[in-house]
């Protein structure tokens, strides 16, 4: 399928579906017409077309009802590609449509109090009981769990084998008895994320994603997509994004301009431009296949830049008052609709979420640059024998 053909499809779709009508019906119809994510297979929101044609569709449908991508970031960026890659036909049909339309929100139940960077040490147990699994454990930093219908969950199903091998990946029913969600407050004063307690939660076996014991491989697909989703999925215009906010401050407050600030702003401008162009290249690579370790580089740059730019912005705005640091509650991360104080504090989390910057440097050094690997003394030790 080429650009004129896809435009024809969109025109035919708009001829049959009035964008001014019911929002949800319009979004469902868009999914059914294969115009949700065009590179997905037919019947699953796509047309089996090239991923780059999605930009054409998005442009043509820019003035029609849109999906709420903020609160569904984990669903769209991470759960959907994992379900597509590892889900059964039944699971793909059950989950993808309400995920895309936003009728069912998703969260990510990976991190635990004792397992973050070294995720494979996680301790949440899933024990088979007939056609069900009984899950017990605690997850933490679970963004959006308080409005989620489903969670992507990694649990330990075999403690007798080394840590990476005894894991299985599930879809967790967040409404099941035994799932308890408690808010955690962040430095911004908000509570985007939660701790989630799982006590005797029964999940039917048909909520398992991938084979028993193959959870680490399935989780890798999620994590690779997460780094791309955080670091490089959205295209930013030249001088836009977080850089745009700082440039506005620079223009609005000429009295603050010093040679030193100018030099620093220029250096960050160059770095932002290199990151922006690397993002464009990454998106081209995505057209050709699944994200690789290169996504880690984008996420690393994104975090560093966000922190440096939001810091410079706060430094230049010497007039910040109480209101700039007092926050209203919000459902989603919103870097550009909020003040500089919010941006500065929220950007701190960018070098932690989705893999810390130290871990991403390890991945880049080993898997992109081919440098010697970190010593991994526990990789052949059964999980149950690891010191905790
Ligand atoms: C805003 C935000 C949202 C999040 N949302 C979610 C979510 O929805 N779902 C979810 O599952 N998790 C979520 N997380 C959790 C996040 O994935 C973890 O915080 C992260 O993976 C780090 O794990 P940790 O906090 O346990 O830190 P640790 O792993 O304990 O790390 C502590 C420090 O040690 C460093 N370190 C650890 N190992 C190494 C090493 N081998 N080499 C060098 N340095 C090392 C780390 O870089 C870090 O500085 C979120 C986090 C944030 C900040």
CSV table of C-alpha atoms and ligand atoms in Angstrom, one decimal, residues 74 78 106-119 139-145 152 186 192-194 223 226-227 230 299 333 346 348-362 366 374-376, ligand 1:
chain,number,residue,atom,x,y,z
A,74,UNK,CA,1.9,2.1,28.8
A,78,UNK,CA,4.4,-1.3,25.7
A,106,UNK,CA,-3.2,-0.7,31.2
A,107,UNK,CA,-0.4,-0.5,33.7
A,108,UNK,CA,3.0,-2.3,34.1
A,109,UNK,CA,3.5,-4.5,37.1
A,110,UNK,CA,7.3,-5.2,36.9
A,111,UNK,CA,9.3,-3.3,39.6
A,112,UNK,CA,9.3,-4.6,43.2
A,113,UNK,CA,10.7,-3.2,46.4
A,114,UNK,CA,13.7,-5.7,45.9
A,115,UNK,CA,13.9,-5.8,42.1
A,116,UNK,CA,14.2,-2.8,39.8
A,117,UNK,CA,17.4,-2.5,37.7
A,118,UNK,CA,17.9,-6.2,38.3
A,119,UNK,CA,14.3,-7.1,37.4
A,139,UNK,CA,4.8,-4.4,43.0
A,140,UNK,CA,5.9,-0.8,43.3
A,141,UNK,CA,6.1,2.4,41.2
A,142,UNK,CA,3.2,1.2,39.2
A,143,UNK,CA,2.2,4.2,37.1
A,144,UNK,CA,-1.5,4.6,36.5
A,145,UNK,CA,-2.5,1.4,38.4
A,152,UNK,CA,1.3,-6.5,32.3
A,186,UNK,CA,6.2,12.0,44.2
A,192,UNK,CA,1.0,9.2,39.3
A,193,UNK,CA,2.2,5.9,40.6
A,194,UNK,CA,1.3,3.3,43.3
A,223,UNK,CA,11.3,-3.0,27.9
A,226,UNK,CA,9.3,1.2,26.7
A,227,UNK,CA,12.6,2.9,26.0
A,230,UNK,CA,9.8,7.3,26.5
A,299,UNK,CA,16.1,7.3,26.3
A,333,UNK,CA,2.6,13.6,32.8
A,346,UNK,CA,9.2,15.8,37.1
A,348,UNK,CA,14.2,14.0,37.8
A,349,UNK,CA,12.3,10.8,37.3
A,350,UNK,CA,13.3,10.6,33.6
A,351,UNK,CA,16.7,9.1,34.5
A,352,UNK,CA,15.0,6.4,36.6
A,353,UNK,CA,11.8,5.3,34.9
A,354,UNK,CA,12.1,2.8,32.1
A,355,UNK,CA,15.6,1.8,33.1
A,356,UNK,CA,18.0,4.1,35.0
A,357,UNK,CA,20.7,6.0,33.0
A,358,UNK,CA,23.4,3.8,34.5
A,359,UNK,CA,21.7,0.6,33.3
A,360,UNK,CA,21.2,2.1,29.8
A,361,UNK,CA,24.9,2.9,29.6
A,362,UNK,CA,25.6,-0.7,30.5
A,366,UNK,CA,27.7,-4.2,25.9
A,374,UNK,CA,29.6,-6.7,33.6
A,375,UNK,CA,30.5,-9.8,35.7
A,376,UNK,CA,27.3,-11.7,36.4
B,1,LIG,C1,8.2,8.2,37.4
B,1,LIG,C2,8.5,6.7,37.5
B,1,LIG,C3,7.5,5.8,37.0
B,1,LIG,C4,7.7,4.4,37.0
B,1,LIG,N1,6.7,3.6,36.6
B,1,LIG,C5,6.8,2.3,36.6
B,1,LIG,C6,5.8,1.4,36.2
B,1,LIG,O1,4.7,1.8,35.8
B,1,LIG,N2,5.9,0.1,36.4
B,1,LIG,C7,7.1,-0.5,36.9
B,1,LIG,O2,7.2,-1.7,37.0
B,1,LIG,N3,8.1,0.3,37.3
B,1,LIG,C8,8.0,1.7,37.2
B,1,LIG,N4,9.0,2.5,37.6
B,1,LIG,C9,10.2,1.9,38.3
B,1,LIG,C10,11.5,1.9,37.5
B,1,LIG,O3,11.5,1.1,36.4
B,1,LIG,C11,12.6,1.6,38.5
B,1,LIG,O4,12.6,2.6,39.5
B,1,LIG,C12,14.0,1.5,37.9
B,1,LIG,O5,14.0,0.4,37.0
B,1,LIG,C13,15.1,1.4,38.9
B,1,LIG,O6,14.9,0.4,39.8
B,1,LIG,P1,15.0,0.8,41.4
B,1,LIG,O7,14.2,2.0,41.7
B,1,LIG,O8,14.7,-0.5,42.1
B,1,LIG,O9,16.5,1.2,41.7
B,1,LIG,P2,17.8,0.2,41.9
B,1,LIG,O10,17.7,-0.9,40.9
B,1,LIG,O11,17.7,-0.2,43.3
B,1,LIG,O12,18.9,1.1,41.6
B,1,LIG,C14,19.5,2.1,42.6
B,1,LIG,C15,20.7,2.8,41.9
B,1,LIG,O13,21.7,1.8,41.6
B,1,LIG,C16,22.1,1.9,40.3
B,1,LIG,N5,22.4,0.6,39.8
B,1,LIG,C17,21.7,-0.5,39.9
B,1,LIG,N6,22.3,-1.6,39.3
B,1,LIG,C18,23.4,-1.1,38.7
B,1,LIG,C19,24.4,-1.6,37.8
B,1,LIG,N7,24.4,-2.9,37.5
B,1,LIG,N8,25.4,-0.8,37.4
B,1,LIG,C20,25.4,0.5,37.7
B,1,LIG,N9,24.5,1.1,38.5
B,1,LIG,C21,23.5,0.3,39.0
B,1,LIG,C22,20.9,2.5,39.6
B,1,LIG,O14,21.2,3.1,38.3
B,1,LIG,C23,20.3,3.5,40.6
B,1,LIG,O15,21.0,4.7,40.5
B,1,LIG,C24,8.9,3.9,37.6
B,1,LIG,C25,9.8,4.8,38.1
B,1,LIG,C26,9.6,6.2,38.0
B,1,LIG,C27,10.7,7.0,38.6
